[in-house]
PDB file of C-alpha atoms in Angstrom:
ATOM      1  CA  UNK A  68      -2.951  51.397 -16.545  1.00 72.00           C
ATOM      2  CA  UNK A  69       0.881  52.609 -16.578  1.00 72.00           C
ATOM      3  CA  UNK A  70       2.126  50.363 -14.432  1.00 70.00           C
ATOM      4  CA  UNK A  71       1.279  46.900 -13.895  1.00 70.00           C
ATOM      5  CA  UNK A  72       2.999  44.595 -11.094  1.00 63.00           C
ATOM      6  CA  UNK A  73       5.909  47.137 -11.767  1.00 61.00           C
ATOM      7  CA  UNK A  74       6.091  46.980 -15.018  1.00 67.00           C
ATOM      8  CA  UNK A  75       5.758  50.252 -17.660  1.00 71.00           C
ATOM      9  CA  UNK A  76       2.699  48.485 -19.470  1.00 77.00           C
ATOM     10  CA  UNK A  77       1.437  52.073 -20.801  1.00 74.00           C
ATOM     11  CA  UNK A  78       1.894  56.249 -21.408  1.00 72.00           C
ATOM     12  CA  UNK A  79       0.043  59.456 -20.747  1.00 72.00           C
ATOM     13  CA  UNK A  80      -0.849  60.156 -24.066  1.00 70.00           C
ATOM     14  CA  UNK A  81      -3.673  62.395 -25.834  1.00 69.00           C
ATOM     15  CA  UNK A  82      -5.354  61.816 -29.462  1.00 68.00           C
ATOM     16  CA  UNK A  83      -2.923  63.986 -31.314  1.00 68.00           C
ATOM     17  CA  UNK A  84       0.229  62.202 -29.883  1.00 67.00           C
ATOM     18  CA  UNK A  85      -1.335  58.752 -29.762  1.00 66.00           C
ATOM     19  CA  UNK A  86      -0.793  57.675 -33.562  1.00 66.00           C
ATOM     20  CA  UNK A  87      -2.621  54.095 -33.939  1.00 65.00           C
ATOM     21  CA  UNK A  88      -2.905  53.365 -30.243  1.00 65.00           C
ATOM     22  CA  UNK A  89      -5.661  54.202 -27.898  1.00 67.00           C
ATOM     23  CA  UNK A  90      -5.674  57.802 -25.965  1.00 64.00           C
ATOM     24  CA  UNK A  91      -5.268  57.796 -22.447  1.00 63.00           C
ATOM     25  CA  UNK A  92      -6.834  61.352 -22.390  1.00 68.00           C
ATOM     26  CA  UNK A  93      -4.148  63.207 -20.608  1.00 72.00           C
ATOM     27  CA  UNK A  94      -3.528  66.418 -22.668  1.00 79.00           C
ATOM     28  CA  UNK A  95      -4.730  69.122 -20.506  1.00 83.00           C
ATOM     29  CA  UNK A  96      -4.462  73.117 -20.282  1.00 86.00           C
ATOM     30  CA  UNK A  97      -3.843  75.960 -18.259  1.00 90.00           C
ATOM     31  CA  UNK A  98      -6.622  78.288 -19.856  1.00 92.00           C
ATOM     32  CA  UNK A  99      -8.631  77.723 -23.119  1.00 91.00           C
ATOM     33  CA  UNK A 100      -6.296  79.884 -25.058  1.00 93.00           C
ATOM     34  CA  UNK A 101      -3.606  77.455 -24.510  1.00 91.00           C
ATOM     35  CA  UNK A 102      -2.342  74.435 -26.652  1.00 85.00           C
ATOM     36  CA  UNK A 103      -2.787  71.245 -24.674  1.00 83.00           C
ATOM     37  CA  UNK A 104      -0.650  69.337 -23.420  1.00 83.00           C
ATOM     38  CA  UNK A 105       0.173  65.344 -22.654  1.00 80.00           C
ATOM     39  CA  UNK A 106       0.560  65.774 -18.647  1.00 78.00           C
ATOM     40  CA  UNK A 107      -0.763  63.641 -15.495  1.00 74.00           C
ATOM     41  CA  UNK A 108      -3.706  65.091 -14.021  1.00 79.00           C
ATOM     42  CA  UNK A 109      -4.709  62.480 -11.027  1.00 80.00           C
ATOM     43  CA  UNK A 110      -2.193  59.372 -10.713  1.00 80.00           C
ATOM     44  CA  UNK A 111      -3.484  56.784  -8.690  1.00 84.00           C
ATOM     45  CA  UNK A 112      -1.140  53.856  -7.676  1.00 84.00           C
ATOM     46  CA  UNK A 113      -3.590  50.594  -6.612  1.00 85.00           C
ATOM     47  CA  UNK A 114      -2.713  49.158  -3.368  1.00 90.00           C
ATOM     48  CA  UNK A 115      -1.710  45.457  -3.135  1.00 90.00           C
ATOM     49  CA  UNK A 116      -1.486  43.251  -0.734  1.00 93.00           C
ATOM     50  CA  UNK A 117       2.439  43.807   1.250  1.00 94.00           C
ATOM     51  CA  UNK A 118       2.218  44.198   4.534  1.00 94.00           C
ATOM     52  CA  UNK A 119       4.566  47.337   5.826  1.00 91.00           C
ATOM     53  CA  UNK A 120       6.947  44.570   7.790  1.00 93.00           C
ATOM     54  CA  UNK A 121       7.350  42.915   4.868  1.00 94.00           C
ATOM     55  CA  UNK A 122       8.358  45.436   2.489  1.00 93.00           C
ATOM     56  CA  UNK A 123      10.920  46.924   5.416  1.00 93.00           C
ATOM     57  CA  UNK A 124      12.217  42.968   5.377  1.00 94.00           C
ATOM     58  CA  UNK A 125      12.100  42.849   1.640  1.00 93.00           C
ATOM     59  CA  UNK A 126      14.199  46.422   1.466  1.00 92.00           C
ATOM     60  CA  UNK A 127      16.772  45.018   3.576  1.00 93.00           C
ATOM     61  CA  UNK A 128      19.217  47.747   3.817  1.00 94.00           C
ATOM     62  CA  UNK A 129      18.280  51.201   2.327  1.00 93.00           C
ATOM     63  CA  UNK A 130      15.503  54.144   3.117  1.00 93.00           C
ATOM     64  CA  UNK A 131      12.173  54.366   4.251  1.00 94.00           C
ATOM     65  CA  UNK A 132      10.687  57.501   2.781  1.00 93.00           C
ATOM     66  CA  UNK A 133       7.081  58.296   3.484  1.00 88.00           C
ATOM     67  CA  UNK A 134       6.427  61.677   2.023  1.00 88.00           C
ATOM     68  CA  UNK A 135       7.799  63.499  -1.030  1.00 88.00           C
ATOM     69  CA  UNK A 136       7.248  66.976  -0.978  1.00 87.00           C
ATOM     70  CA  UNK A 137       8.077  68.184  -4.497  1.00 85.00           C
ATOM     71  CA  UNK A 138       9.852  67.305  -7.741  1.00 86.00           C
ATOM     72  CA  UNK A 139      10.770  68.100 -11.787  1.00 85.00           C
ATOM     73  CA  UNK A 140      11.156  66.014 -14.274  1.00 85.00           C
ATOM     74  CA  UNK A 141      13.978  66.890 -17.494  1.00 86.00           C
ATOM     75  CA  UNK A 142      11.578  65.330 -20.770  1.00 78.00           C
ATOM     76  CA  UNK A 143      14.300  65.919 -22.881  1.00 85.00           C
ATOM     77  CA  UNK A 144      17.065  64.018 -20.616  1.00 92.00           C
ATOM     78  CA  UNK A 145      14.029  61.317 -19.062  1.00 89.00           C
ATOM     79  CA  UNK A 146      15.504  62.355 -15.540  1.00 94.00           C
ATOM     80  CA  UNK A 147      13.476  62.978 -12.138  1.00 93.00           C
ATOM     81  CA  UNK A 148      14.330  64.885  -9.286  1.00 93.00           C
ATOM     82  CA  UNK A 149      12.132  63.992  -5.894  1.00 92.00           C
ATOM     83  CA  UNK A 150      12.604  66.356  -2.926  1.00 93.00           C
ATOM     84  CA  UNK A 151      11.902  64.691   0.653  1.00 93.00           C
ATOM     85  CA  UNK A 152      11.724  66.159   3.825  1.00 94.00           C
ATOM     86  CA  UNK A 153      12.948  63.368   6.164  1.00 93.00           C
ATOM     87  CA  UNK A 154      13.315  59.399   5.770  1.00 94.00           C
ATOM     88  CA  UNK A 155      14.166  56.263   8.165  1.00 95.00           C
ATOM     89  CA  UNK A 156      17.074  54.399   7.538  1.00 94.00           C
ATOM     90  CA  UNK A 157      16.167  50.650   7.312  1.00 94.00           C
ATOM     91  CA  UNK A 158      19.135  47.848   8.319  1.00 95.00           C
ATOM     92  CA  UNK A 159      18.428  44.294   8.292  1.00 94.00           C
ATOM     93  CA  UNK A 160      14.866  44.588   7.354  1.00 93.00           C
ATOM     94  CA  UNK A 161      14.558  47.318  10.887  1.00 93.00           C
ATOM     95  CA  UNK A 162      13.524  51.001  10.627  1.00 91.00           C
ATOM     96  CA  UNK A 163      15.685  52.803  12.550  1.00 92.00           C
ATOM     97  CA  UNK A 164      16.697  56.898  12.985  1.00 94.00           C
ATOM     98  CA  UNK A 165      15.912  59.599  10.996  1.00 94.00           C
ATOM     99  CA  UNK A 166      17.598  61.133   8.418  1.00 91.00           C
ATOM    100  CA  UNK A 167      16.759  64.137   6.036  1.00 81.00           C
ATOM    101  CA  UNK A 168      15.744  66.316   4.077  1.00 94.00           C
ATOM    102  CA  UNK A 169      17.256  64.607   1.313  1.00 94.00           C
ATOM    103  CA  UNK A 170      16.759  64.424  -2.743  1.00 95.00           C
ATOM    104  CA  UNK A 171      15.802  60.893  -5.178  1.00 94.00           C
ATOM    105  CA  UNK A 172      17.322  60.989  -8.537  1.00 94.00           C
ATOM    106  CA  UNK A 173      17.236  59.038 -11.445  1.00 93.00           C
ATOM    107  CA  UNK A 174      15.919  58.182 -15.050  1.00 93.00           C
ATOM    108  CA  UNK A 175      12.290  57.486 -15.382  1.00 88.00           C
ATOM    109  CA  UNK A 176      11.647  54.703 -17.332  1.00 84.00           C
ATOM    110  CA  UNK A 177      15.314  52.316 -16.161  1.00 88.00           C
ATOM    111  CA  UNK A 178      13.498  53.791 -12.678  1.00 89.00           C
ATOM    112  CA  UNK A 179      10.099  52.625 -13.180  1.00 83.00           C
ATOM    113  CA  UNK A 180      11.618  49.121 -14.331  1.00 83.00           C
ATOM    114  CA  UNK A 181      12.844  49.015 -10.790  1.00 87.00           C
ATOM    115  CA  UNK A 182       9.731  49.135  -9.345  1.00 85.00           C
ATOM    116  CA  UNK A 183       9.193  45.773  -7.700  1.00 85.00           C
ATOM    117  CA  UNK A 184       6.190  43.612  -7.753  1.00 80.00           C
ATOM    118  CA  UNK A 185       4.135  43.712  -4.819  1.00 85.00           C
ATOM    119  CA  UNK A 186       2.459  47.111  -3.638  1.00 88.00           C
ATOM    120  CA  UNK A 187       2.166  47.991  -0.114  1.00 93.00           C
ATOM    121  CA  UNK A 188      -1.806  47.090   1.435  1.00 94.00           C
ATOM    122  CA  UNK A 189      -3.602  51.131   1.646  1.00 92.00           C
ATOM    123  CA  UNK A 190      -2.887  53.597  -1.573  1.00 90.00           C
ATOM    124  CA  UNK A 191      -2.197  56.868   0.959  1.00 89.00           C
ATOM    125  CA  UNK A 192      -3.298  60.344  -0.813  1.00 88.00           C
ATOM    126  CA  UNK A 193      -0.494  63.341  -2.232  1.00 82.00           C
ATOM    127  CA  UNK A 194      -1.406  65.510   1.295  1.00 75.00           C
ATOM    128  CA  UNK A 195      -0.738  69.061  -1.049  1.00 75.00           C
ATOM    129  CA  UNK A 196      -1.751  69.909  -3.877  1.00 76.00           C
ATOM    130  CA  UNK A 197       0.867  69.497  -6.494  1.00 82.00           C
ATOM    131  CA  UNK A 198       1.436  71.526  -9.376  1.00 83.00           C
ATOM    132  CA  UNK A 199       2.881  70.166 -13.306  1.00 82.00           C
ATOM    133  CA  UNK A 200       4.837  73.287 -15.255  1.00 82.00           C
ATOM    134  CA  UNK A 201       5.236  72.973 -18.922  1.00 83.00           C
ATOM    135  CA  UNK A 202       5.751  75.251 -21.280  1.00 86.00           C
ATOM    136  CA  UNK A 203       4.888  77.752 -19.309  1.00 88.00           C
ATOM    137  CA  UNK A 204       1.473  76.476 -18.488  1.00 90.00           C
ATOM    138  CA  UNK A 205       1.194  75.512 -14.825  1.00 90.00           C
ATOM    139  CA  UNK A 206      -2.248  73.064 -13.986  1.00 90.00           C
ATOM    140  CA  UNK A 207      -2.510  71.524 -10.517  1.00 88.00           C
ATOM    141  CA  UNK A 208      -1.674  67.445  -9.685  1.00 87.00           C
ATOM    142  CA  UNK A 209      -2.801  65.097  -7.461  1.00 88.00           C
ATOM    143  CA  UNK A 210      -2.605  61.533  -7.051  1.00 87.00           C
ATOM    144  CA  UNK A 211      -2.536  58.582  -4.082  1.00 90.00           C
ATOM    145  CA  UNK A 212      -0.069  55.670  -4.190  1.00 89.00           C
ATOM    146  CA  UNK A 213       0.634  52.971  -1.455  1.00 92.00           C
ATOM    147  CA  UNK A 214       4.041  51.492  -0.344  1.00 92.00           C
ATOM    148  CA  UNK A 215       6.515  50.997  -3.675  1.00 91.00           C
ATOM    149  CA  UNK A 216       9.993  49.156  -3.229  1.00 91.00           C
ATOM    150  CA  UNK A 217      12.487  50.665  -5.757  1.00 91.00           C
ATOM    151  CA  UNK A 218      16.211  49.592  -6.129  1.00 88.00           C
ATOM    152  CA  UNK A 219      19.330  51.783  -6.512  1.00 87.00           C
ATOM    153  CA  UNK A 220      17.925  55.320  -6.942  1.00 88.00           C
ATOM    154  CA  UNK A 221      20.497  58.263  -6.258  1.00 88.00           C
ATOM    155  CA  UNK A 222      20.106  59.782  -2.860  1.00 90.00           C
ATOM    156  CA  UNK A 223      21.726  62.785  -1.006  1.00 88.00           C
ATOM    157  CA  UNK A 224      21.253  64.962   1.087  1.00 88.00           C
ATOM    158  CA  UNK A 225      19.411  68.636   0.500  1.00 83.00           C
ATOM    159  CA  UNK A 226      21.375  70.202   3.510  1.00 73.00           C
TER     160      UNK A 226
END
């Protein structure tokens, strides 16, 4: 597990970066030539038990983003870049018009303690195939996650 009730319980790790602890078994390749690397492979996010109502009425105020359709991530700087291609604004607990293409930002891990408790009921599936790009290796992603409430993440617009 990485997360757990939203909190950063664990890392992507492989036996040569792991020290002491316990592998995760996440280094992976491009081709066999290449050094592996510590890199997700298939993140799944378990669903919980949050009805969509109730998450919109827990958000309050803010956006309702259903798809994201690419993204980077800075390991150096821990930042995260999330590209979307439309959203629903959400006022008073209400979904209302659409808004978009827009772009998340933030720092991973003050990000991930953001992440609040209480998952949305069905885990939905990454529709296209994802790619991860690291030192000039490039493997393909996937992963599934349900509805996730995060707090005070930079948004703007990618027009």
């Amino acid at each position: 597990a990485l997360l757990d009730a939203g909190r950063l319980v664990g890392q992507l790790t492989d036996r040569a970066r792991a020290g002491g602890g316990a592998s995760t078994g996440h280094a992976r390749r491009a081709e066999a030539a290449d050094a592996p690397l510590v890199r997700g492979s298939n993140i799944v996010v378990a669903a919980g038990g949050v009805t969509t109502d109730e998450m919109a009425r827990r958000l309050g105020n803010g956006l309702w983003i259903e798809e994201i359709s690419a993204g980077s991530i800075e390991l150096v700087s821990g930042r995260f870049r999330l590209s979307f291609p439309r959203a629903r604004r959400v006022r008073r607990g209400r979904t209302g018009d659409e808004v978009g293409p827009g772009i998340l930002a933030g720092e991973i891990l003050s990000t991930l303690k953001r992440v609040e408790g209480g998952m949305g009921r069905q885990a939905r599936p990454y529709r296209a195939l994802g790619w991860c790009s690291r030192a000039g290796q490039v493997v393909p992603v996937q992963g599934a996650a349900p509805d996730i409430l995060i707090r005070q993440l930079s948004v703007r617009s990618s027009t």
